[in-house]
CSV table of C-alpha atoms in Angstrom, one decimal:
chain,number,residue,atom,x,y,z
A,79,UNK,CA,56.3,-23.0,18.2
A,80,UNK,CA,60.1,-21.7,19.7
A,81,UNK,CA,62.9,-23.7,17.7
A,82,UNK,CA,65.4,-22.0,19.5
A,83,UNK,CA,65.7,-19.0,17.1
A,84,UNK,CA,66.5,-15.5,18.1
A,85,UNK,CA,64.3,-13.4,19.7
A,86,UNK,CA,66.1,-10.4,20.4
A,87,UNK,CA,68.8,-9.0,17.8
A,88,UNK,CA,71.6,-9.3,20.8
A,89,UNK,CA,71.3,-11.0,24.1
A,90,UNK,CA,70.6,-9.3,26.7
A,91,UNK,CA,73.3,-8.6,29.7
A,92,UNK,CA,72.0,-10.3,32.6
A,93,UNK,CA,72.8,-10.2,36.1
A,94,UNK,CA,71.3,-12.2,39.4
A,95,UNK,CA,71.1,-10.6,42.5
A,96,UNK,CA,71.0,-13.7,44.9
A,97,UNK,CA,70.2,-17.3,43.7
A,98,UNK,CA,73.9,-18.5,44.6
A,99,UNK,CA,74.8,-21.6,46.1
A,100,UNK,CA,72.0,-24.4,47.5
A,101,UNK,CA,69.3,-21.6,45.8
A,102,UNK,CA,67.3,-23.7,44.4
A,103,UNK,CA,65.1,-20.7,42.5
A,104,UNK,CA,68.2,-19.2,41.4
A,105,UNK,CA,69.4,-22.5,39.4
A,106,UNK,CA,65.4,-22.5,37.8
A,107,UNK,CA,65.9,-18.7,37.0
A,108,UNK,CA,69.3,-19.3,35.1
A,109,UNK,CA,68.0,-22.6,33.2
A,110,UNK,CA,64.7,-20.6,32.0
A,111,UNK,CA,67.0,-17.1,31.3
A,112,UNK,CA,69.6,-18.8,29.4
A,113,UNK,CA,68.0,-21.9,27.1
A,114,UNK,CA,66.7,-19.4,24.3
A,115,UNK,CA,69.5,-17.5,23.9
A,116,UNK,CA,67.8,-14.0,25.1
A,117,UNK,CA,70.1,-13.6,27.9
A,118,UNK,CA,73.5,-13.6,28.7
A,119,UNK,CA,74.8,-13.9,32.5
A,120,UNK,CA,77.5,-11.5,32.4
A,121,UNK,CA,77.5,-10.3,36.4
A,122,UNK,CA,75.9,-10.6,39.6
A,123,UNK,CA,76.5,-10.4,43.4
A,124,UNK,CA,75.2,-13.5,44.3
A,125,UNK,CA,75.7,-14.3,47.8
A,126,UNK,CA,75.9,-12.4,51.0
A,127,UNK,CA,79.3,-13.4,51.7
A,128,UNK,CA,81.4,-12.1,48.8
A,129,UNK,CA,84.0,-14.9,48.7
A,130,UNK,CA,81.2,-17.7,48.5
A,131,UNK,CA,79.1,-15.5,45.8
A,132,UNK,CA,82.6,-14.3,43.9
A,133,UNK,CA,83.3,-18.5,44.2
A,134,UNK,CA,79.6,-19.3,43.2
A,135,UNK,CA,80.3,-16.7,40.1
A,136,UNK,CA,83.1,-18.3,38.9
A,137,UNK,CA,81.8,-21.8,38.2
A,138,UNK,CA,79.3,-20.4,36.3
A,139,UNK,CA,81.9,-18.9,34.2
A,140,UNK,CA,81.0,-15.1,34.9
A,141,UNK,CA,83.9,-13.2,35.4
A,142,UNK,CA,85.5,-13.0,38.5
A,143,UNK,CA,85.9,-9.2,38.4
A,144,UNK,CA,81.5,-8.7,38.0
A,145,UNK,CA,81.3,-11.0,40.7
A,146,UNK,CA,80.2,-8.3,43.1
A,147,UNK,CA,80.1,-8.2,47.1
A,148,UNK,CA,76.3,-6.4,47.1
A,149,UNK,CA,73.6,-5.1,44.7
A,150,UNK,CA,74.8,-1.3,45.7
A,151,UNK,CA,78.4,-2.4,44.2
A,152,UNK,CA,77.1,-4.2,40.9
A,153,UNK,CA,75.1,-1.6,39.7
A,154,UNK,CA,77.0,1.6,40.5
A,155,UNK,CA,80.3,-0.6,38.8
A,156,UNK,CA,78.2,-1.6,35.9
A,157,UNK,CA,76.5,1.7,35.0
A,158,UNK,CA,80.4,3.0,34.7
A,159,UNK,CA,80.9,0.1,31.8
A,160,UNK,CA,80.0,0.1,28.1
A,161,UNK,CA,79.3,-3.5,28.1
A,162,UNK,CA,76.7,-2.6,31.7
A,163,UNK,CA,74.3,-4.9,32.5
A,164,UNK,CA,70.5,-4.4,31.1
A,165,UNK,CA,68.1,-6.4,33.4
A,166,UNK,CA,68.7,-7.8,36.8
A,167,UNK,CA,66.5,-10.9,38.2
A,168,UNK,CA,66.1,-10.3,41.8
A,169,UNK,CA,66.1,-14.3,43.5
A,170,UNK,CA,66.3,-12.8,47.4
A,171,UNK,CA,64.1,-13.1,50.5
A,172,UNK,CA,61.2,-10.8,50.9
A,173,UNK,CA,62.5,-8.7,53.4
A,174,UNK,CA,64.9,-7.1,50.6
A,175,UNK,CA,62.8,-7.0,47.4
A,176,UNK,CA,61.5,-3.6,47.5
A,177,UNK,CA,64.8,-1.8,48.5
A,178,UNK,CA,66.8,-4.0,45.5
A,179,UNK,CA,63.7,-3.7,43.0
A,180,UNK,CA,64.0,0.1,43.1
A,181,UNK,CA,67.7,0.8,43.4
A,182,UNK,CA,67.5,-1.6,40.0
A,183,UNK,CA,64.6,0.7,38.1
A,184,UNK,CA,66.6,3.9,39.6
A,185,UNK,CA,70.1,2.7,37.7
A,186,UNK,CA,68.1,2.4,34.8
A,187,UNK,CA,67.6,-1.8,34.8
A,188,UNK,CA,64.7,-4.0,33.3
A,189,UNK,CA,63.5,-5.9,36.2
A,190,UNK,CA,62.7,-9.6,37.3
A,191,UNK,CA,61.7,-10.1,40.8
A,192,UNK,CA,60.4,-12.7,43.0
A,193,UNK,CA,57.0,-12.7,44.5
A,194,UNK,CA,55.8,-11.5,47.0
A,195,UNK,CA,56.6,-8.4,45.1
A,196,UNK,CA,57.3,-6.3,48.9
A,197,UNK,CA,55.2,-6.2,52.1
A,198,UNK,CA,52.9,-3.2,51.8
A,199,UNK,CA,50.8,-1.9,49.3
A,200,UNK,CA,52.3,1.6,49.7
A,201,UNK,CA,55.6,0.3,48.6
A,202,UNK,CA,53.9,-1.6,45.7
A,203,UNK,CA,52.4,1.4,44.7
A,204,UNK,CA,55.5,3.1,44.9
A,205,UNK,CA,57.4,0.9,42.7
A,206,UNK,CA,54.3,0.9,40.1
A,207,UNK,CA,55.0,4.6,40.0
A,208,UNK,CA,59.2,4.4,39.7
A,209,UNK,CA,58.4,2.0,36.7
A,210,UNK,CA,56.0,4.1,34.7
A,211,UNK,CA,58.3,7.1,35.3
A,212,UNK,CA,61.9,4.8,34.4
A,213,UNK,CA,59.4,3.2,31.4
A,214,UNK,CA,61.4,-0.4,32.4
A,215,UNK,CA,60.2,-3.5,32.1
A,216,UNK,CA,58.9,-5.4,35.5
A,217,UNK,CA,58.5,-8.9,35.6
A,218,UNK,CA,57.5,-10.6,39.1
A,219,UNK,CA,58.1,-14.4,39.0
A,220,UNK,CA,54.5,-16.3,38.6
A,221,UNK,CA,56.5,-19.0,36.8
A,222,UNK,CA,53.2,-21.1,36.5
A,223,UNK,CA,51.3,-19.1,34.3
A,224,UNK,CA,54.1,-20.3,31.9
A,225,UNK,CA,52.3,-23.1,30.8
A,226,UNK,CA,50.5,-23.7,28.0
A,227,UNK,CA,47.3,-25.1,29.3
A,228,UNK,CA,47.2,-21.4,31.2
A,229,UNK,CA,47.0,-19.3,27.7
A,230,UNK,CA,44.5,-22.2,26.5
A,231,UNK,CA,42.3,-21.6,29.7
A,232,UNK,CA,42.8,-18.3,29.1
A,233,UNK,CA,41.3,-18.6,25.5
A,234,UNK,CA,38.1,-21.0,26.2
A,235,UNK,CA,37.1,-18.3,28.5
A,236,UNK,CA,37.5,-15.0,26.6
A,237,UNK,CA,35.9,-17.0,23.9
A,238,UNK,CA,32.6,-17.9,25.8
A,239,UNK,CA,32.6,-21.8,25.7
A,240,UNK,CA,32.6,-21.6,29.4
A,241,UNK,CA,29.3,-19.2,30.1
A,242,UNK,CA,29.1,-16.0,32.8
A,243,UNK,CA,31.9,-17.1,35.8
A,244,UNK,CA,30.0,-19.0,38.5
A,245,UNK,CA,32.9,-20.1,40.8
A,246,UNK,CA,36.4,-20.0,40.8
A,247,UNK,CA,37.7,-22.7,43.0
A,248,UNK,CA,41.8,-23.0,43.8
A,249,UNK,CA,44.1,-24.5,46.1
A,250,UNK,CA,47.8,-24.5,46.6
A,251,UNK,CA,47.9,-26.8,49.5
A,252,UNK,CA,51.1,-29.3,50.2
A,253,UNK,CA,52.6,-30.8,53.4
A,254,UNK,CA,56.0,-29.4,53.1
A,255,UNK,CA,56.0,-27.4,56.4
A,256,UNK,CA,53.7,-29.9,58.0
A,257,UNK,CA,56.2,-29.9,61.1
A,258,UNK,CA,58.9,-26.9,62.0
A,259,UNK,CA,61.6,-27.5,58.8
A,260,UNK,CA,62.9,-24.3,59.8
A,261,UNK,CA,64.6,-25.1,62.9
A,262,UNK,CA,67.0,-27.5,60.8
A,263,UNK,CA,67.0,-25.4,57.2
A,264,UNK,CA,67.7,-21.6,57.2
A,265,UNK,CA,66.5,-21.5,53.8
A,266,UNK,CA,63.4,-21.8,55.4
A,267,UNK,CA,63.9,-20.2,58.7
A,268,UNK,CA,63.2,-16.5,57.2
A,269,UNK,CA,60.0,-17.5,55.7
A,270,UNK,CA,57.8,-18.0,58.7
A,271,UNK,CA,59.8,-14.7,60.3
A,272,UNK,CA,57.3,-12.3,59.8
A,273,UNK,CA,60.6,-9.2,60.1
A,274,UNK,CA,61.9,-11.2,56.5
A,275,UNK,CA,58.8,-13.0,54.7
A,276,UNK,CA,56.1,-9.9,55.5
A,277,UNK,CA,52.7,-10.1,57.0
A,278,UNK,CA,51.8,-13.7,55.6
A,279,UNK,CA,53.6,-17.3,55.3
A,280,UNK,CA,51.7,-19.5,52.9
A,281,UNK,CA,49.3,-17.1,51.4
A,282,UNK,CA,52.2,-14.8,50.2
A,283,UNK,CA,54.5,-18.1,49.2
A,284,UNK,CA,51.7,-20.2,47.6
A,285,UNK,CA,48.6,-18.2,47.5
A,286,UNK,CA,49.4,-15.5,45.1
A,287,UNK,CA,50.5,-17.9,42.8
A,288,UNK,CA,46.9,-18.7,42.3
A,289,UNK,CA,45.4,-15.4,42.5
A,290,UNK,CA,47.9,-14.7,39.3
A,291,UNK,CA,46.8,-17.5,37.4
A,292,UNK,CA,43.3,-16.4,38.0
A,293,UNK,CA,43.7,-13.0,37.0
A,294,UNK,CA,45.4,-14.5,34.2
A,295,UNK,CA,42.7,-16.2,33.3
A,296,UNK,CA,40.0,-13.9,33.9
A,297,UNK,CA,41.3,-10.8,33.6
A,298,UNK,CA,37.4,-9.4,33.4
A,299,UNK,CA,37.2,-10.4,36.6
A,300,UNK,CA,37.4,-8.5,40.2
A,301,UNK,CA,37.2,-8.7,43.5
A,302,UNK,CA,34.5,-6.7,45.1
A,303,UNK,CA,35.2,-8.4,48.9
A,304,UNK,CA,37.0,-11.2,50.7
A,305,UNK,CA,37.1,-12.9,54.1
A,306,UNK,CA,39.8,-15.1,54.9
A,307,UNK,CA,40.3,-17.6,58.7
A,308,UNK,CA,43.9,-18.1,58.9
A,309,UNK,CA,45.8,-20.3,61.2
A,310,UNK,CA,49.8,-21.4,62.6
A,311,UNK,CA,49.3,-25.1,63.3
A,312,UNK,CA,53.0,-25.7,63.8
A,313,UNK,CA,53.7,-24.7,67.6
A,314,UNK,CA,55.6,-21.6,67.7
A,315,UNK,CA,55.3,-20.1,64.2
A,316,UNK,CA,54.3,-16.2,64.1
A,317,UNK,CA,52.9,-16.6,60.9
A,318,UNK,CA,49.7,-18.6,59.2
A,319,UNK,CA,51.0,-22.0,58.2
A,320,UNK,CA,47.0,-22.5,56.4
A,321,UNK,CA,44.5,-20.3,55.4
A,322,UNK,CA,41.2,-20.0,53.5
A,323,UNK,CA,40.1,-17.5,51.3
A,324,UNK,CA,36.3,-16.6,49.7
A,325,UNK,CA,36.4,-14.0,47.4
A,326,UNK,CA,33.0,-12.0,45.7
A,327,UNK,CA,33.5,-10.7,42.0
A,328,UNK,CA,32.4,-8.1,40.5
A,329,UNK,CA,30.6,-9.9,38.0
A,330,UNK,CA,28.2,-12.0,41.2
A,331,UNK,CA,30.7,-14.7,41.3
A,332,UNK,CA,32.6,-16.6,44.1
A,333,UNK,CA,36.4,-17.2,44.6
A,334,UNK,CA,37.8,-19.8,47.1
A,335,UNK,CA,41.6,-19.8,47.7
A,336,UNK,CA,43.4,-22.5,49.9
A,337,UNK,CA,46.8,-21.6,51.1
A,338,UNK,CA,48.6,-24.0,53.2
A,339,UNK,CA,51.8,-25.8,53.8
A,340,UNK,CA,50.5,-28.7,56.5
A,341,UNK,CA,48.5,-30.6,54.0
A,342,UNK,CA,50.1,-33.6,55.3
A,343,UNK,CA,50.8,-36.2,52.6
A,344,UNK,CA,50.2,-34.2,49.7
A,345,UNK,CA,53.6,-33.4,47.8
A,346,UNK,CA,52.1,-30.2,45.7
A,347,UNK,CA,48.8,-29.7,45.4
A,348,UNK,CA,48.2,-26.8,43.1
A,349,UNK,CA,44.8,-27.0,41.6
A,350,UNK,CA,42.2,-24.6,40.0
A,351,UNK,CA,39.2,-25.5,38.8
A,352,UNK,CA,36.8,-23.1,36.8
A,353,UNK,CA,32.8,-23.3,36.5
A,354,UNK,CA,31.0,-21.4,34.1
A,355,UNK,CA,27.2,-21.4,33.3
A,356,UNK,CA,28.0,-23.7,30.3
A,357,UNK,CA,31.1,-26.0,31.1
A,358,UNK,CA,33.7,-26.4,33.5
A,359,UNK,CA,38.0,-26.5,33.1
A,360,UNK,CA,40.4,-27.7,35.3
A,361,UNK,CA,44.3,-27.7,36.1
A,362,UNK,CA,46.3,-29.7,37.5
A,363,UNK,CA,50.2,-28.1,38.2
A,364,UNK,CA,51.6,-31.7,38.7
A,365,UNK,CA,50.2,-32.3,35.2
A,366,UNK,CA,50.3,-29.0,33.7
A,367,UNK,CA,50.0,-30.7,30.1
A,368,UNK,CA,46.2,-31.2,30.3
A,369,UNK,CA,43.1,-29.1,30.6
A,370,UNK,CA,40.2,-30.4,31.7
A,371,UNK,CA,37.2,-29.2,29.6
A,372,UNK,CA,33.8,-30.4,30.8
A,373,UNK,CA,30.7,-29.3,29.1
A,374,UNK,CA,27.2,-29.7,30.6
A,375,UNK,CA,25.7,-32.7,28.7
A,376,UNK,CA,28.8,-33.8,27.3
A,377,UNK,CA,31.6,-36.2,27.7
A,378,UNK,CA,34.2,-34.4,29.4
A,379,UNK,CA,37.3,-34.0,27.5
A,380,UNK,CA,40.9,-33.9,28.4
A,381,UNK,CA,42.6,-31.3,26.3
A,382,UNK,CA,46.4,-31.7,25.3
A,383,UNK,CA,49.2,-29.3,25.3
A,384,UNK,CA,50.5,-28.8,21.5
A,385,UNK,CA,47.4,-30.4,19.9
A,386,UNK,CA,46.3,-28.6,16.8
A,387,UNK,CA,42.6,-28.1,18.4
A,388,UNK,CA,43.9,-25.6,20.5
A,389,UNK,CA,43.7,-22.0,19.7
A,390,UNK,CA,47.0,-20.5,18.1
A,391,UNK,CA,48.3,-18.4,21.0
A,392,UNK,CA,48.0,-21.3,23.6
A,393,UNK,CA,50.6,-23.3,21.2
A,394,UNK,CA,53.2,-20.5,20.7
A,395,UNK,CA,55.4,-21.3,23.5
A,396,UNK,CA,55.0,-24.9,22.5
A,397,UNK,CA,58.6,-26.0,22.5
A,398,UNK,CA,58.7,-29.8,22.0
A,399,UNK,CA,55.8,-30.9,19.8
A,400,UNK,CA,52.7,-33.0,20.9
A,401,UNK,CA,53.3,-36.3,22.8
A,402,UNK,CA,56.7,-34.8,25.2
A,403,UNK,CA,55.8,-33.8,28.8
A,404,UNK,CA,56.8,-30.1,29.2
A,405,UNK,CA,57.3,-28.7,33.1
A,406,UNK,CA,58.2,-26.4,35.4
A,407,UNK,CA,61.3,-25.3,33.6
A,408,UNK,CA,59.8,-24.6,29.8
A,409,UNK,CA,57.2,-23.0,32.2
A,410,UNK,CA,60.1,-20.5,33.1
A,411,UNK,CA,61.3,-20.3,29.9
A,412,UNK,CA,58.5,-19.2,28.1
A,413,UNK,CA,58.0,-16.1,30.9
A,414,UNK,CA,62.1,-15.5,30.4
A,415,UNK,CA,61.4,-15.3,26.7
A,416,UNK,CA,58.4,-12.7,26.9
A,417,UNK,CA,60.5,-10.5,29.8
A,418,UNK,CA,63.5,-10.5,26.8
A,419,UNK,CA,60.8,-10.1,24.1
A,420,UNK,CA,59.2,-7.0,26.6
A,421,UNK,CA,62.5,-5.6,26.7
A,422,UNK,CA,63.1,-5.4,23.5
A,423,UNK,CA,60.4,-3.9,22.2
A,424,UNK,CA,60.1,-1.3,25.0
A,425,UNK,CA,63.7,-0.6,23.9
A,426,UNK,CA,62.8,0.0,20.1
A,427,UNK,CA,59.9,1.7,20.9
A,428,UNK,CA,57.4,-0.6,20.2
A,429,UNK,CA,54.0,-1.8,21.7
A,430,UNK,CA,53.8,-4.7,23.5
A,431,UNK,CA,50.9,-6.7,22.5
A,432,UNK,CA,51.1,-9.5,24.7
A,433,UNK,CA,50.0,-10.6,28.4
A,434,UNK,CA,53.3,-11.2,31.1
A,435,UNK,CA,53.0,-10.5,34.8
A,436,UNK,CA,53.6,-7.3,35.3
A,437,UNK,CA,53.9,-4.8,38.3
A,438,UNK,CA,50.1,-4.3,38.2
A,439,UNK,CA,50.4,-8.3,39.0
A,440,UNK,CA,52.8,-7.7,41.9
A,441,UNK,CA,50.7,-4.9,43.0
A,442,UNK,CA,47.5,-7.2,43.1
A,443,UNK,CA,49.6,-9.2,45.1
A,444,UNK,CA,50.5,-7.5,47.8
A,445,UNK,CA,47.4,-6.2,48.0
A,446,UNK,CA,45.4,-9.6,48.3
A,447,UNK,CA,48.0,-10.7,51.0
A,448,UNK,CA,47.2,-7.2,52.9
A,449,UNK,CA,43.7,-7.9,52.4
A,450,UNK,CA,43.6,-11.6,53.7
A,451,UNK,CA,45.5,-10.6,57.3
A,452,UNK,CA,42.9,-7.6,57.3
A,453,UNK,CA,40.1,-10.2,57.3
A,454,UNK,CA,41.4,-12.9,59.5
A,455,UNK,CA,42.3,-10.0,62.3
A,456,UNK,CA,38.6,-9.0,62.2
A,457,UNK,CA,37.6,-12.5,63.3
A,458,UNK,CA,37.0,-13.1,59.8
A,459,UNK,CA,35.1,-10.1,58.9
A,460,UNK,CA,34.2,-9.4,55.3
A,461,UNK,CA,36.4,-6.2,53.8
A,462,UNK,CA,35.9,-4.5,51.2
A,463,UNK,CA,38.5,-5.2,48.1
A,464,UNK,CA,38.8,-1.4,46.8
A,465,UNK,CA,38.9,0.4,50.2
């Protein structure tokens, strides 16, 4: 359980590169960085226009002077300093991940960076390769794989109570972009511009969230194939607004991943559900406290996060005791603790014996996106996962 001891012998001297004012990911990023202790936000060039971001800086008490106009700036000013900033978190549109990602491994920076991790696989690949040979630390920002219930899902399978994989069923389907919300919001306006948010819409914003937690989860598990049908239901968007995705494992098993934003009515709707040859779970993101655990035969059962009849690891990152709902934020907090944690260790030395989401994660990503536009431009012809 965290009690809000130490983790890391000294903070570590943080910096954001976007996530300034009305970013909402930005505020989540700083709560989840700064509530352990791990980090300290000492600099950042937080807003395309320098006044606004040097502005932004200030009320968050960072030093006026390390309030920088650009990335480029910060880390060539920061390398010159003693006191230099460790690890950047990149909270930036797509468009710019790649290019910031590796400037930030090439001045020698731990890494934190939003999903989708770039656009192609061949700049994936070629960050994969800067991080091995910098030997930094790469997080990309699956915050729900945060949650407890995850590392308890986790568990029941590696342990066997659910059987061989039959079907892994997942959806990530709300109603937030039911009509055009980005002819009034900018915020939203690059995201459906395929020159800024990349080949896809919702399966790179919502879909690769549950790819994650299924790799996550399974990490036995691979795709052999997919086909995926996309579609752009809101007149005059370039890119897929819904999509459907059946994957084939490796191990005879069947994946199904809804991405959409016109889910009208329905505010989240993240879901997974797992079916083994033995029992069944199944998450709920609006109620990430329980797992359901279903067992052929039996009465199902509604596991709860902190309860001592979980395994050990899934109550580690417990932060409140049994009983108090835990969200989205101790989510993020838990992930901010392992990327301080990761740091550490890689900085002493020492193995790292534990799971995070990784550049192999962002990788997998960007390859699944690739993948899914392949498919749906064939008229929704099977492709082969490992071509």
């Amino acid at each position: 359980m965290i009690y809000g001891e130490k983790n890391v012998e000294n903070p570590i001297r943080w910096a954001m590169v976007g996530g300034g004012i009305g970013s909402q990911i930005g505020y989540i990023h700083r709560s989840a960085a700064l509530r352990d202790f791990n980090f300290d936000l000492v600099a950042g060039a937080f807003d395309i226009d320098p006044e606004r971001g040097r502005e932004f800086g200030r009320k968050l008490h960072v030093d006026p002077e390390r309030c920088y106009p650009d990335y480029k700036t910060m880390f060539a000013e920061e390398a010159k300093r003693e006191d230099g900033i460790q690890a950047v978190s990149i909270a930036t549109p797509n468009f710019t991940h790649y290019t910031i990602a590796k400037a930030a491994l090439e001045a020698g920076l731990h890494v934190y960076c939003e999903k989708p991790l770039c656009f192609t696989t061949e700049e994936a690949k070629d960050l994969e390769e800067t991080v091995k040979r910098t030997g930094k630390i790469m997080f990309i920002s699956y915050g729900y794989s945060g949650h407890q219930m995850i590392e308890e899902a986790r568990k029941l399978v590696e342990d066997g109570a659910l059987g061989k994989i039959r079907i892994v069923n997942m959806q990530f389907a709300h109603g937030g972009n039911n009509v055009a919300v980005e002819k009034k919001a900018a915020s939203q306006a690059w995201r459906v511009d395929p020159k800024k948010a990349g080949p896809a819409f919702s399966m790179g914003d919502v879909g690769t969230h549950l790819l994650y937690l299924s790799e996550c989860i399974l990490p036995d598990m691979h795709i052999d194939r997919l086909m995926c049908t996309k579609q752009s239901f809101v007149e005059g968007r370039q890119l897929e607004d819904n999509a459907m995705t059946i994957m084939e494992y490796d191990n005879g098993a069947i994946g199904y991943i809804w991405s959409s934003g016109v889910n009208a009515g329905e505010i989240f709707g993240e879901r997974l559900r797992i079916v083994g040859e033995k029992a069944s779970i199944a998450w709920d993101a609006e109620y990430p406290n329980f797992l359901s655990f279903e067992e052929q035969g039996k009465a199902p059962r509604r596991l709860a996060r902190a309860m001592d009849y979980l395994h050990e690891e899934s109550r580690e990152f417990d932060r409140i005791g049994g009983g108090h709902p835990e969200g989205l934020f101790e989510a993020w907090s838990n992930l901010y603790t392992r990327f301080a944690v990761a740091i550490d260790k890689r900085e002493k030395g020492e193995e790292i014996d534990f799971w995070y989401p990784d550049i192999e994660a962002g990788v997998a990503g960007v390859k699944w996106v690739e993948k899914c536009v392949e498919s749906a431009e064939k008229d929704s012809a099977w492709v082969s996962y490992n071509d």
